[in-house]
C-alpha positions as MATLAB code, in Angstrom:
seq = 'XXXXXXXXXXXXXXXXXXXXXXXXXXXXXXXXXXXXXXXXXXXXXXXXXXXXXXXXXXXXXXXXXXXXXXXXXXXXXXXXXXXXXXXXXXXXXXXXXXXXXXXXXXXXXXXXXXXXXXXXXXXXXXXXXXXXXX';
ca = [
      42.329    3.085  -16.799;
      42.180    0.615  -14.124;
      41.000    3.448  -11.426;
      38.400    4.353  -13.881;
      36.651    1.008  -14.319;
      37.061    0.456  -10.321;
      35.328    4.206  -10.181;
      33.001    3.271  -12.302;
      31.913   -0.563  -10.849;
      31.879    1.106   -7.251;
      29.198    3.686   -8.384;
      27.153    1.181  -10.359;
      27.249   -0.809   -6.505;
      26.525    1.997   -4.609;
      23.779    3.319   -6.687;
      21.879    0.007   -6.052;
      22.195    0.724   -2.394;
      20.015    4.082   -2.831;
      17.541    2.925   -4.905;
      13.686    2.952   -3.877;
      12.391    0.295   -2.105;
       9.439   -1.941   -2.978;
       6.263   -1.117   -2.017;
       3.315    1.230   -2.849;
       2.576    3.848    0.412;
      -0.336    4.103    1.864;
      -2.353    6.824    3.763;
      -5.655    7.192    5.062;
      -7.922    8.854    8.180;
      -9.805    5.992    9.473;
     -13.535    6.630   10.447;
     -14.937    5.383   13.024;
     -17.755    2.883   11.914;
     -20.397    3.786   14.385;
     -19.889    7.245   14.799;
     -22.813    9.253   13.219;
     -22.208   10.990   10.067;
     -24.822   13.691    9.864;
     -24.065   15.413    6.229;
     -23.006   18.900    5.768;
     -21.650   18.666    9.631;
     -18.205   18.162   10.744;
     -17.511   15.983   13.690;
     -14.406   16.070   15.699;
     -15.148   12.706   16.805;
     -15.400   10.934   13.255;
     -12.311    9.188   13.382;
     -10.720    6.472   14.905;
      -8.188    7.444   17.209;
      -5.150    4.633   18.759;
      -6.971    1.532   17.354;
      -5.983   -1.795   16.443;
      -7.306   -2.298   13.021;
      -6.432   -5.092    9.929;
      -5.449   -3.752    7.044;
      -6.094   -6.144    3.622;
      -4.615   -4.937    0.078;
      -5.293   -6.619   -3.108;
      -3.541   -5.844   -6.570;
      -5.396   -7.136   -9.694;
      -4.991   -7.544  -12.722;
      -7.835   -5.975  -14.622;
     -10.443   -3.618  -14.657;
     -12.600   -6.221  -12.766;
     -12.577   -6.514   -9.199;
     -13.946  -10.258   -9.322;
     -10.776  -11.309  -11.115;
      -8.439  -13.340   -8.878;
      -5.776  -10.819   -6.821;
      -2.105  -10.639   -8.154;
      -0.894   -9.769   -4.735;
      -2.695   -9.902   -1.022;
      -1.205   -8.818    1.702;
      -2.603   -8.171    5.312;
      -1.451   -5.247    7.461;
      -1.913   -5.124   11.526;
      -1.279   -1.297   12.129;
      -2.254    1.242   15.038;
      -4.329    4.199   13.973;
      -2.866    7.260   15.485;
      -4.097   10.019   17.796;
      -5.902   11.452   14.823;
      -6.963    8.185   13.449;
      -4.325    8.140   10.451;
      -2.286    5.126    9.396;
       1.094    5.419    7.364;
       2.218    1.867    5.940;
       4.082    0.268    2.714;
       1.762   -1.781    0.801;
       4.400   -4.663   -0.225;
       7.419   -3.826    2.063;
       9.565   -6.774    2.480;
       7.212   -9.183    0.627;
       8.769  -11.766   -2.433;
       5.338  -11.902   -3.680;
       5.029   -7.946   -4.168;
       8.332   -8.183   -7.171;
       6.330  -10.573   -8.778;
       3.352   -8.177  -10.131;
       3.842   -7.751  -13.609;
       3.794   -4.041  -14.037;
       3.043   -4.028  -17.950;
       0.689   -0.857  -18.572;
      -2.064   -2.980  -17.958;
      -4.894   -1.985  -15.613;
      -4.201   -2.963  -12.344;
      -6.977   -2.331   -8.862;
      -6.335   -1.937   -5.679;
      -8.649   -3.464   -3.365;
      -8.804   -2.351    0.626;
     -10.322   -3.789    3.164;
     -10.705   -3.568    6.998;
     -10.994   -5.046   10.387;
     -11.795   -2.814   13.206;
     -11.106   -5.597   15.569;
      -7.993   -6.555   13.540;
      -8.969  -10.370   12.799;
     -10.431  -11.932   10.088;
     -14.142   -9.851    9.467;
     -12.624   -7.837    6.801;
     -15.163   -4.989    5.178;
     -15.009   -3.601    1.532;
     -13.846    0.343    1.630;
     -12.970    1.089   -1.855;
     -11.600   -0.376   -5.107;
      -9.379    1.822   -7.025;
      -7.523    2.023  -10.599;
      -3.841    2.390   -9.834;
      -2.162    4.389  -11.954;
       1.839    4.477  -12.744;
       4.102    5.274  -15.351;
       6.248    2.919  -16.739;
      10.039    3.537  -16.748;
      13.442    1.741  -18.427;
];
């Protein structure tokens, strides 16, 4: 009996150690802000290739973007070859466990730098959506 609880409280510790991380990933193609979009035409040249760029996330509560942000967090990443960036909204922040995920609306709001300081400009505000779990 004593090897089974032991079995037992060593899975329950080691199943903690696999569990996800915090943090909502993020993935985008960044486009270059004064390259010329001409519609109906693809250009190879579009996108941003091995930048610098600011990242800012906002999670709010609501269905209105003027309502104050839950959780902000800024992101200085490199755009790749191809202009992509790969990052964790929330990684290793306090703040991020603090959102209370109840089924309520929740929008995230991303903005960006191109010269990664503090001139941040609107790209898009978006309803997240998740599923709740026990």
């Amino acid at each position: 009996m004593k090897r089974i609880i032991t079995l037992a409280f060593i899975l329950c510790l080691t199943s903690q150690v696999f569990a996800q991380t915090d943090g909502l990933t993020y993935q985008a193609v960044i486009i270059n802000p004064s390259a010329t979009d001409l519609p109906g035409v693809d250009s190879p040249d579009n996108f941003l290739p091995s930048t610098s760029i600011a990242i800012r996330f906002s999670i709010i509560n609501g269905d209105n973007e003027q309502n104050p942000a839950e959780f902000q967090e800024v992101i200085l990443t490199d755009t790749d070859e191809f202009g992509r960036v790969n990052v964790i909204i929330g990684k290793d922040k306090n703040a991020f466990r603090t959102i209370n995920w109840d089924g309520e609306t929740k929008l995230l709001k991303v903005e960006i730098d191109f010269e990664a300081g503090n001139d941040f400009t609107l790209i898009s505000v978006e309803e997240l959506t998740f599923l709740p779990y026990a």
